[in-house]
Structure formats: C-alpha cells, structure tokens
mmCIF file with all atom_site columns, C-alpha atoms in Angstrom:
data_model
loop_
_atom_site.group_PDB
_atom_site.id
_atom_site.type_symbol
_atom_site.label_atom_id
_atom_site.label_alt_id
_atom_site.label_comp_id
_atom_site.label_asym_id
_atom_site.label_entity_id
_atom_site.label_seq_id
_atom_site.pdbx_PDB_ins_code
_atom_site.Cartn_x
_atom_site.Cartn_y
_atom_site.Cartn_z
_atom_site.occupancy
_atom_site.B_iso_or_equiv
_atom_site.pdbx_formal_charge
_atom_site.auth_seq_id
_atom_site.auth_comp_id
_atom_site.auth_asym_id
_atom_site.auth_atom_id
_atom_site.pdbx_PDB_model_num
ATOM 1   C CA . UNK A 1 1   ? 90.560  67.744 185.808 1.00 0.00 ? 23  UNK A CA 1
ATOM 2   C CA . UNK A 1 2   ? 87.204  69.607 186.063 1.00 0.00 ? 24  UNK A CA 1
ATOM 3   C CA . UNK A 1 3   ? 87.116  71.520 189.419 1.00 0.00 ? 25  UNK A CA 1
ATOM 4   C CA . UNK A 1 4   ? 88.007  68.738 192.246 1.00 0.00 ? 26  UNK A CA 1
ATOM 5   C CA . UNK A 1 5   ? 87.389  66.080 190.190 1.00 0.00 ? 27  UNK A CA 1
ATOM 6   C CA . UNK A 1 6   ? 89.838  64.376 187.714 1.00 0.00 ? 28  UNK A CA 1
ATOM 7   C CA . UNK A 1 7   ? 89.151  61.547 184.982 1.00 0.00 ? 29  UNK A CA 1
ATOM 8   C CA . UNK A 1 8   ? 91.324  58.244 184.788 1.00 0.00 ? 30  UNK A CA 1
ATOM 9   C CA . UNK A 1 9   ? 91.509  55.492 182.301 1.00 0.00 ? 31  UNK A CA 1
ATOM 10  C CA . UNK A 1 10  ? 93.850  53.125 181.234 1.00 0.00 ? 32  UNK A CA 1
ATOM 11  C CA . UNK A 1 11  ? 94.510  55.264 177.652 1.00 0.00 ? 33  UNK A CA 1
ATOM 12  C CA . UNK A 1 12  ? 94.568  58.055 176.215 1.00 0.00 ? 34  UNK A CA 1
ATOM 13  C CA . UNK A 1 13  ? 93.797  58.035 172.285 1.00 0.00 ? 35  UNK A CA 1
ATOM 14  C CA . UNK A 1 14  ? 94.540  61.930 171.121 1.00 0.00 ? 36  UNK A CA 1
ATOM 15  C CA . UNK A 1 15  ? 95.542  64.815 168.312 1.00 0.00 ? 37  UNK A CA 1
ATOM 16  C CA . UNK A 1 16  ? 99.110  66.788 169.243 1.00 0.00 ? 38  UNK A CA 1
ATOM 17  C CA . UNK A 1 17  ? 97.283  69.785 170.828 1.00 0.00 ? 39  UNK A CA 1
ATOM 18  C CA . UNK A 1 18  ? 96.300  67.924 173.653 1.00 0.00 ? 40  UNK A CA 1
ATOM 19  C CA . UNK A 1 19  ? 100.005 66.920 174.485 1.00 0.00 ? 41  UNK A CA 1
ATOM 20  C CA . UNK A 1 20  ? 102.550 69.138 173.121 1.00 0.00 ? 42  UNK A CA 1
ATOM 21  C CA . UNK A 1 21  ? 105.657 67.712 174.960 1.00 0.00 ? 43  UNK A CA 1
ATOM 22  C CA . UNK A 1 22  ? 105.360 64.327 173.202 1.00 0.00 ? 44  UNK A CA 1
ATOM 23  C CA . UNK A 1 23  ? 105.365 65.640 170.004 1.00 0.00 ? 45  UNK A CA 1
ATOM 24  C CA . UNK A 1 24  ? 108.032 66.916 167.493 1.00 0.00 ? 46  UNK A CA 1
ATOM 25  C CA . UNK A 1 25  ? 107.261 69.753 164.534 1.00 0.00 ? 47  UNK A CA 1
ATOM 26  C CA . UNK A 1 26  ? 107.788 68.082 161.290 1.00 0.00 ? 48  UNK A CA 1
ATOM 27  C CA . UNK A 1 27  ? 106.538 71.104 158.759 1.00 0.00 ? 49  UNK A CA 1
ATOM 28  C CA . UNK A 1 28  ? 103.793 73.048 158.349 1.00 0.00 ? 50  UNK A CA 1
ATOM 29  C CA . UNK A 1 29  ? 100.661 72.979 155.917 1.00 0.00 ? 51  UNK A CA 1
ATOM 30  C CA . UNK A 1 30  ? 98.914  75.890 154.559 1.00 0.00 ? 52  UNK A CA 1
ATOM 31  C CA . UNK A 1 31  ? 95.453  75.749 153.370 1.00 0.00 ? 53  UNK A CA 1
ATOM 32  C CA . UNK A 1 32  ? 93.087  78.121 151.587 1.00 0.00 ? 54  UNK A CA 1
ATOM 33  C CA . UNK A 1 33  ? 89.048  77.762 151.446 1.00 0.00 ? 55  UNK A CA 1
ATOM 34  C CA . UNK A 1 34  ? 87.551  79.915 148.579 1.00 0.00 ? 56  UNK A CA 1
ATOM 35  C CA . UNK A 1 35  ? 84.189  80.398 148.015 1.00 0.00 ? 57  UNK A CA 1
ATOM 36  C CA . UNK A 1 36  ? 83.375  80.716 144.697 1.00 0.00 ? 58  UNK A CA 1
ATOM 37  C CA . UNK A 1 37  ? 79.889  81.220 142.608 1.00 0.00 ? 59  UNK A CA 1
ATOM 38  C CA . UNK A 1 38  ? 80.627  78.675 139.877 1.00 0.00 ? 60  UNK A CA 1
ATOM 39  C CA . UNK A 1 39  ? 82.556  75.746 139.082 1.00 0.00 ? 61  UNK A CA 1
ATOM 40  C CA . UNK A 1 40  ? 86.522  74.913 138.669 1.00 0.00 ? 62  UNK A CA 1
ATOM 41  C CA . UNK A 1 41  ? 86.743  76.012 134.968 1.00 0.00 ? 63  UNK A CA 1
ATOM 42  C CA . UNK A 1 42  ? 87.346  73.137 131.957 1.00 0.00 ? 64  UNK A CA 1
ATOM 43  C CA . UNK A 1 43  ? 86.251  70.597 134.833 1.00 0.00 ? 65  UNK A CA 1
ATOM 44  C CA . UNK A 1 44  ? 82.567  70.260 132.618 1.00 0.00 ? 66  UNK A CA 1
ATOM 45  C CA . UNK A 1 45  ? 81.183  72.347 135.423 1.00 0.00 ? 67  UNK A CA 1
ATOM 46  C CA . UNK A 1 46  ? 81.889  69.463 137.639 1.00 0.00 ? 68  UNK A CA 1
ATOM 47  C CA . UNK A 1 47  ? 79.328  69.724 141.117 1.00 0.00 ? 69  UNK A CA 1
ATOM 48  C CA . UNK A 1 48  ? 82.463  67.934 142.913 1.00 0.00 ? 70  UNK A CA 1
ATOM 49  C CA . UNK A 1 49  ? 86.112  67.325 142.183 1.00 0.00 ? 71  UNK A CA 1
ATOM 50  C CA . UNK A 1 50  ? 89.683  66.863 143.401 1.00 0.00 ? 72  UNK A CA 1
ATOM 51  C CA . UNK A 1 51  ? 93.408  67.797 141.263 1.00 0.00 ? 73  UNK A CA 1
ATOM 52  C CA . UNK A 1 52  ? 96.282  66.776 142.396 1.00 0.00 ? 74  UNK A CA 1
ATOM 53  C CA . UNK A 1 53  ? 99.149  69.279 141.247 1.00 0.00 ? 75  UNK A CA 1
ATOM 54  C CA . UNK A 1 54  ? 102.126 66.943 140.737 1.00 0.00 ? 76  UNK A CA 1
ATOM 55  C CA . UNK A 1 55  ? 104.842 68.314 142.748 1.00 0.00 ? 77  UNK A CA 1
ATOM 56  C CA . UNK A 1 56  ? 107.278 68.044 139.359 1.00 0.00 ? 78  UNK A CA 1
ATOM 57  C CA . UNK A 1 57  ? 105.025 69.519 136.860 1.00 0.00 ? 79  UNK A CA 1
ATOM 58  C CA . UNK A 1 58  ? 105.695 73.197 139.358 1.00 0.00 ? 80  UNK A CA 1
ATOM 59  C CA . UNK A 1 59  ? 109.129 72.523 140.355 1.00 0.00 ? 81  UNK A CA 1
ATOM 60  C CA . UNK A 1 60  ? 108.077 71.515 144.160 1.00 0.00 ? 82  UNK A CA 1
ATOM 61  C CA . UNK A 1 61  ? 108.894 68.755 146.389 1.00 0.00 ? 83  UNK A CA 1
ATOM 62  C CA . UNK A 1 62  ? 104.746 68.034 147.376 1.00 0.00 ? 84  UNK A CA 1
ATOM 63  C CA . UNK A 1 63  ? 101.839 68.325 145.576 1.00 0.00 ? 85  UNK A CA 1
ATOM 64  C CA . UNK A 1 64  ? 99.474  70.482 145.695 1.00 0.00 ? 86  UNK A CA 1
ATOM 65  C CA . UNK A 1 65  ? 95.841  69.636 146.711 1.00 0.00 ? 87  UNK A CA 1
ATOM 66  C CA . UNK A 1 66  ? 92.538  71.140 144.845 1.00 0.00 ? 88  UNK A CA 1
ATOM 67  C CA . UNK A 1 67  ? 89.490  70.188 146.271 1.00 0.00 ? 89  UNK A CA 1
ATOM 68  C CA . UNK A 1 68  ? 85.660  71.369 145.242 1.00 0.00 ? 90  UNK A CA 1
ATOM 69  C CA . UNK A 1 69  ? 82.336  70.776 146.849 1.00 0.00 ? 91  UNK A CA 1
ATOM 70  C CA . UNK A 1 70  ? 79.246  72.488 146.090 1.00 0.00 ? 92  UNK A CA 1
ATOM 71  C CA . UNK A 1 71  ? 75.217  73.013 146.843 1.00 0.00 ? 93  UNK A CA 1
ATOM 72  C CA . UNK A 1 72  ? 75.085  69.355 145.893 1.00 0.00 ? 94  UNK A CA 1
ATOM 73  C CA . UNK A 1 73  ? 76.629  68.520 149.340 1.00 0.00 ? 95  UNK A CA 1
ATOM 74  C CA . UNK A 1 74  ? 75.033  70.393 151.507 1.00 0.00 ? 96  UNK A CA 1
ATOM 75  C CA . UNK A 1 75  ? 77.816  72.777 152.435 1.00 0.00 ? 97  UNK A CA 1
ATOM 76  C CA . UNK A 1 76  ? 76.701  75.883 150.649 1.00 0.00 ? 98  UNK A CA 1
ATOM 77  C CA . UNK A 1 77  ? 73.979  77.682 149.084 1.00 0.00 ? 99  UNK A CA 1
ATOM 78  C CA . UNK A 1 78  ? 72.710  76.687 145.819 1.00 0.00 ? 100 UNK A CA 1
ATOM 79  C CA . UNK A 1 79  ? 74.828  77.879 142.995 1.00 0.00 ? 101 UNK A CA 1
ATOM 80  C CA . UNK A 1 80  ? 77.634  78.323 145.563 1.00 0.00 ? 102 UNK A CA 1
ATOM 81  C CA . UNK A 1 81  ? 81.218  76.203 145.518 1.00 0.00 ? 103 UNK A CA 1
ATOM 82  C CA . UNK A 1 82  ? 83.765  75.545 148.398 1.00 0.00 ? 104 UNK A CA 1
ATOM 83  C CA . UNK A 1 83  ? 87.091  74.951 146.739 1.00 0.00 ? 105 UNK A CA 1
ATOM 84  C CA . UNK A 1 84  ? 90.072  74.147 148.956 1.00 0.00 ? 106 UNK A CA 1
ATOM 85  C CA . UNK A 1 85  ? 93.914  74.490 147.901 1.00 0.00 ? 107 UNK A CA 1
ATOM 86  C CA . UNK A 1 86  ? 96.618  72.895 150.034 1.00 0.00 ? 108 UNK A CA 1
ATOM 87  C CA . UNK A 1 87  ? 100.285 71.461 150.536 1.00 0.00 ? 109 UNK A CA 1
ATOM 88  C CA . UNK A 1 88  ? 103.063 71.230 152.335 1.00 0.00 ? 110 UNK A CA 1
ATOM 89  C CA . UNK A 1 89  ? 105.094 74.720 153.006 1.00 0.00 ? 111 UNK A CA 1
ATOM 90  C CA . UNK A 1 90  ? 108.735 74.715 151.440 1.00 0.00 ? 112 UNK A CA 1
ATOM 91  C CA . UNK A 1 91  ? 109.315 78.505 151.237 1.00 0.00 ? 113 UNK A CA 1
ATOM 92  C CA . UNK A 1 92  ? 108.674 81.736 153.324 1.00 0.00 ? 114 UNK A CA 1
ATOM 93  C CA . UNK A 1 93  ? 106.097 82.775 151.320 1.00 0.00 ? 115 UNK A CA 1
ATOM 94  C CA . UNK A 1 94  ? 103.347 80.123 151.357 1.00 0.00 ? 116 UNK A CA 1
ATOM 95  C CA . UNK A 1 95  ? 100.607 81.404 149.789 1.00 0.00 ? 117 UNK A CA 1
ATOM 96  C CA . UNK A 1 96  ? 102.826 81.687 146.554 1.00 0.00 ? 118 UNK A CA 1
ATOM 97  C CA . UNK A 1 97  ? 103.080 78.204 146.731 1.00 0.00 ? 119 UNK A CA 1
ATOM 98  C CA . UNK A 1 98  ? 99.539  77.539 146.382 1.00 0.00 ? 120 UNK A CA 1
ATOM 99  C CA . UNK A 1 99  ? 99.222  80.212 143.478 1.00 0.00 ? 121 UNK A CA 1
ATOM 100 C CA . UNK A 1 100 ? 98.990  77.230 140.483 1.00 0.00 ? 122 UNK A CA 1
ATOM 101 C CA . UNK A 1 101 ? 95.901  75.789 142.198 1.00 0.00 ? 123 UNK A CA 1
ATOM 102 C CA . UNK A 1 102 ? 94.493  79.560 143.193 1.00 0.00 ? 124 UNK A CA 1
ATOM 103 C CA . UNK A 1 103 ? 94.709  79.654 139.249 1.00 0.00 ? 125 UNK A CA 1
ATOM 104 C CA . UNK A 1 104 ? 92.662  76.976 138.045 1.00 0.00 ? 126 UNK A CA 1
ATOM 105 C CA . UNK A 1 105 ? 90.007  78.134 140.527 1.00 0.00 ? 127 UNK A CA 1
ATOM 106 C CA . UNK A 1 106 ? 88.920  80.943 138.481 1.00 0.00 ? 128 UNK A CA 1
ATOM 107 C CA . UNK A 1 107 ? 86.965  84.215 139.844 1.00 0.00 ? 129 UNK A CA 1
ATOM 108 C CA . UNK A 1 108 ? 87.403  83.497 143.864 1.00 0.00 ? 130 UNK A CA 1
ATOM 109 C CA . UNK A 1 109 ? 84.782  85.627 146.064 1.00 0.00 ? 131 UNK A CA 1
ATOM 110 C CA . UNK A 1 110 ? 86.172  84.862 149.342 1.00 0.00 ? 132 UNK A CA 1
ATOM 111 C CA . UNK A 1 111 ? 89.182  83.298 150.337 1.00 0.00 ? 133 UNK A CA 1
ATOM 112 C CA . UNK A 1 112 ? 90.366  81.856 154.017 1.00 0.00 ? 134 UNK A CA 1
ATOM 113 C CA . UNK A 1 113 ? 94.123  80.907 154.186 1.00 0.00 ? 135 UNK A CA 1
ATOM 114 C CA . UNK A 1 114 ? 95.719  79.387 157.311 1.00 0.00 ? 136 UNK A CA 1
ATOM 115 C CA . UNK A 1 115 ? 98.954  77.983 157.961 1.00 0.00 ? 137 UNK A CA 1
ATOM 116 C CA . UNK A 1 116 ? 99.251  75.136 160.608 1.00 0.00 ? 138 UNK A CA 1
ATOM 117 C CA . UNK A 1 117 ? 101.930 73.122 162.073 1.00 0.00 ? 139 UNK A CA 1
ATOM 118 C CA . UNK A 1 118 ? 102.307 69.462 161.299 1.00 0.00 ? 140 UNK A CA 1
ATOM 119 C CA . UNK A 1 119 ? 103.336 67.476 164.090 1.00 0.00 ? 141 UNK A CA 1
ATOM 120 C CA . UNK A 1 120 ? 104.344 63.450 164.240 1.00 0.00 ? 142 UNK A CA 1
ATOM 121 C CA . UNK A 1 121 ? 104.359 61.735 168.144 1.00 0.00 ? 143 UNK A CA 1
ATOM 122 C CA . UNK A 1 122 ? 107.889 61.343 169.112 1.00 0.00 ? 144 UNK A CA 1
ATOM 123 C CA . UNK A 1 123 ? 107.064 57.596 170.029 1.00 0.00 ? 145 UNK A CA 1
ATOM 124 C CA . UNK A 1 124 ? 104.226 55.090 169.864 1.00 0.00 ? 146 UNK A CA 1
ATOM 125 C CA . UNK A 1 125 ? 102.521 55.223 173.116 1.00 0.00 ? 147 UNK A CA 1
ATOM 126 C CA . UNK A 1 126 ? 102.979 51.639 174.330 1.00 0.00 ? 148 UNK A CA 1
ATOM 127 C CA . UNK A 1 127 ? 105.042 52.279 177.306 1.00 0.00 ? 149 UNK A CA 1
ATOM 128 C CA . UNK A 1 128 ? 102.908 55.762 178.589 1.00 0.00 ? 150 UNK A CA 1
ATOM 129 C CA . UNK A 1 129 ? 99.590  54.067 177.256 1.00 0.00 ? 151 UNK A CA 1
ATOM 130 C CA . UNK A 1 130 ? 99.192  57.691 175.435 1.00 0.00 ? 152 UNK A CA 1
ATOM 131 C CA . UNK A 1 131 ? 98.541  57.046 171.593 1.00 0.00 ? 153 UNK A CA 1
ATOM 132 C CA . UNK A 1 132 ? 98.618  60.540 169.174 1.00 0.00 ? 154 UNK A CA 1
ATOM 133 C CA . UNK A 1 133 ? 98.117  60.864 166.128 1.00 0.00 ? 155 UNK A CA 1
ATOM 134 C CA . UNK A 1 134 ? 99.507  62.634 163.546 1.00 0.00 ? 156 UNK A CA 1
ATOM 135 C CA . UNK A 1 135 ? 98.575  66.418 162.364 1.00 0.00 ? 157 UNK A CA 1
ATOM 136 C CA . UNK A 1 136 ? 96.186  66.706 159.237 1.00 0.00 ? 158 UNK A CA 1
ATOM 137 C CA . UNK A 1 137 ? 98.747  66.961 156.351 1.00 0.00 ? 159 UNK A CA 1
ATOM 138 C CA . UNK A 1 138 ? 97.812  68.200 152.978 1.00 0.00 ? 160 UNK A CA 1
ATOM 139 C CA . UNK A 1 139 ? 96.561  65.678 151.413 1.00 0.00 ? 161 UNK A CA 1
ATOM 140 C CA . UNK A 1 140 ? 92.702  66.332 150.581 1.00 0.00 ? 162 UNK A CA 1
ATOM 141 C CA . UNK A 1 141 ? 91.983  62.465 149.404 1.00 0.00 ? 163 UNK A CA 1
ATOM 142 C CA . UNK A 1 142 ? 92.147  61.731 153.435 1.00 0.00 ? 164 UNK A CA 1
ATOM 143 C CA . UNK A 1 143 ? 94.497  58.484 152.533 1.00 0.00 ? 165 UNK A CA 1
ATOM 144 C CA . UNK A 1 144 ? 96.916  59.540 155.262 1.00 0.00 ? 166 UNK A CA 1
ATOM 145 C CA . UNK A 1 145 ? 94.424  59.935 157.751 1.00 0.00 ? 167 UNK A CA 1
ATOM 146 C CA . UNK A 1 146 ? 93.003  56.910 157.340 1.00 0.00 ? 168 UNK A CA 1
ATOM 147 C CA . UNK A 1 147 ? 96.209  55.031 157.591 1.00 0.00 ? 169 UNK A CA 1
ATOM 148 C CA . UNK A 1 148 ? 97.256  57.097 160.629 1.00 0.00 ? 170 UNK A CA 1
ATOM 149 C CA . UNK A 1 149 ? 93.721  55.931 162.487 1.00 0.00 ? 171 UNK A CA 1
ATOM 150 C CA . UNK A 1 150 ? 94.467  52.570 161.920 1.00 0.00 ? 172 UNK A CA 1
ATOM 151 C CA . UNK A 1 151 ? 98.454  52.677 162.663 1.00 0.00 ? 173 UNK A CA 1
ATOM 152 C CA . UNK A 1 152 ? 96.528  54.254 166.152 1.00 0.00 ? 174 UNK A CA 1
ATOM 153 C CA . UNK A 1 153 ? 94.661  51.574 166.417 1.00 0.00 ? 175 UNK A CA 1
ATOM 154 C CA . UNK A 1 154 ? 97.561  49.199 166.288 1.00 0.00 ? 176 UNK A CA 1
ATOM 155 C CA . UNK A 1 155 ? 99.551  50.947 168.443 1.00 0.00 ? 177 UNK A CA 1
ATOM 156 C CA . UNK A 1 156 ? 96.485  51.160 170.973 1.00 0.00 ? 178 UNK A CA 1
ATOM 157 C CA . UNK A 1 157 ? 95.196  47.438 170.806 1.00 0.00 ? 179 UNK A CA 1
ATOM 158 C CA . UNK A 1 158 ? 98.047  45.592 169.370 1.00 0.00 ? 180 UNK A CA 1
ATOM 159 C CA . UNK A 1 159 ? 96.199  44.437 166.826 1.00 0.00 ? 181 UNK A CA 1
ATOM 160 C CA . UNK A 1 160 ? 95.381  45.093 163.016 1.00 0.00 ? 182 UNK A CA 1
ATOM 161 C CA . UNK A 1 161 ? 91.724  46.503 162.044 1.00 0.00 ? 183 UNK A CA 1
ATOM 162 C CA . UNK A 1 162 ? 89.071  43.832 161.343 1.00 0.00 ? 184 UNK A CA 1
ATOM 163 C CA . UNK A 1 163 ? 87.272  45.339 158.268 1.00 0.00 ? 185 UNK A CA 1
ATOM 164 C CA . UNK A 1 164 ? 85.082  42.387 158.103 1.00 0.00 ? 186 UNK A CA 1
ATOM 165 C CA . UNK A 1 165 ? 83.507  42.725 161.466 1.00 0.00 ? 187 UNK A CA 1
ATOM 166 C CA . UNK A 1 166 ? 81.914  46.185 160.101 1.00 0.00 ? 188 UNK A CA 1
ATOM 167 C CA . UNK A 1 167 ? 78.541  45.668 159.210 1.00 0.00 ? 189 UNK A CA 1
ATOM 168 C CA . UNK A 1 168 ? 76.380  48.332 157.799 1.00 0.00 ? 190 UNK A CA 1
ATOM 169 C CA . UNK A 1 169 ? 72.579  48.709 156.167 1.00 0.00 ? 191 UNK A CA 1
ATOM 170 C CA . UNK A 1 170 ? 72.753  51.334 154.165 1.00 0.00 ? 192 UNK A CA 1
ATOM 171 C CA . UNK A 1 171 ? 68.870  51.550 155.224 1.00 0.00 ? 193 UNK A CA 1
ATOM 172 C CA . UNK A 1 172 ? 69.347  51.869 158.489 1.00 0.00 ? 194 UNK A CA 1
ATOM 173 C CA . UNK A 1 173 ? 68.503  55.138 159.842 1.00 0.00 ? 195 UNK A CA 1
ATOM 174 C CA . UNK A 1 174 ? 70.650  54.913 163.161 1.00 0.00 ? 196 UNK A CA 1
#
C-alpha cells in the first residue's frame, strides 16, 4: 500500500523482514568487516582469499568464515583490504568466537561487528503463494544462498532451474 493505492499479484517472492509472522528464529550470525592496510599474513600477500576455520580444529560446532578483498576489486582504496570474519553464534559472547579468524587477520584498522538473526520460513509458500527465503547464514563461499534461490525457485514455479537456457557473451556490454 502506497497512500490509496495498493499492489496485487499472484506471488510474493521475499527475505524474512518483509514477513515476520511466517518465519521461525533458527540462530543468529555474527559478522565482522575489518579494514585493514595490507594483506592476510603467510597468504603470499594474496589480493583476494577465503579460510575456512574447521569447526573441530577450535572446538566449535560451525566454521568460521575468513574472507579478503582488496583495491583489486574495486571495493577500497589502493593498498587497502576488506577482510570479513563470520559464523554461526554458539555462546553469549560472540565476538570471542570469531577471535581465531580476528587472529590471522593481522594489524586491523577498523573493525564493524554485527550480530543478526537467522531465520528459516515456517513452510514453503505453495498454499499462501508467499515464497521466503532463508536469512544470509555464515557461510562467505555464498553456496547456501545459491541453493536457497533455487529451492525458491522450485517452490515458486514448481519446477527445477534450467541452467542451459542461460546464455551469456561475456562481450556484451548490456
């Protein structure tokens, strides 16, 4: 509704914020962008790069996520990194969690933490033609996301992705 006038369509394809009654809290996720002026040490000053913590080797039940992009990408200044350090909260005291990735960060100069909810659709949408999707988890290799837009897509159309109908030139400027 904007003023008198209200939209209508036949679905509704959205994220959990939009409908917070259909959804159900499943855990939380904290995250922590740091800006840093060099690389992720003994990575051989690596422009770009992802660890994955395994959850055993620091006595957790999830990994934890380290993520780096730099000048290369366009996301920061020249000689300037954007490192990212996430998982999935297990304690009261997230940001301890994260500490083993923190560490292999070296020297941070700024650092952003947030802690979000994670919520899951408490059913699939066919009967209320209302299809959510999942919160972003952890993960920083997008995996999950990507299987959650096409288990959307599924849900929405009844039918599996076509990969082989996507057709793309990589010279195309559009």
């Amino acid at each position: 509704r904007s003023g008198d006038e209200v939209a209508k369509c036949k679905q509704v394809y959205c994220d959990p914020s939009y409908v917070t009654d259909r959804v159900n809290k499943v855990g939380q996720v904290i995250r922590c962008i740091c800006l840093l002026n060099h690389p992720i040490p003994n990575t051989k000053d690596a422009l770009s790069c992802q660890i994955i913590i395994p959850q055993k080797q620091v006595g957790r039940k999830f990994d934890i996520y380290v993520s780096l992009v730099s000048f290369t990408h366009q996301v920061a200044a020249k000689g300037w990194f954007v490192a990212m350090v996430s998982t999935t909260v297990e304690t009261n005291n997230p940001e301890a969690e994260i500490k083993p990735g923190l560490d292999l960060l070296g020297p941070i100069k700024q650092k952003f933490v947030s802690v979000s909810d994670l919520y899951k659709p408490l059913d699939d949408g066919k009967e209320n033609q209302i299809f959510i999707s999942q919160s972003f988890d952890a993960t920083s290799h997008f995996e999950t996301t990507c299987s959650d837009v096409l288990d959307i897509f599924r849900r929405g159309t009844g039918e599996d992705f076509d990969f082989s109908k996507v057709k793309l030139d990589l010279n195309d400027d559009q």
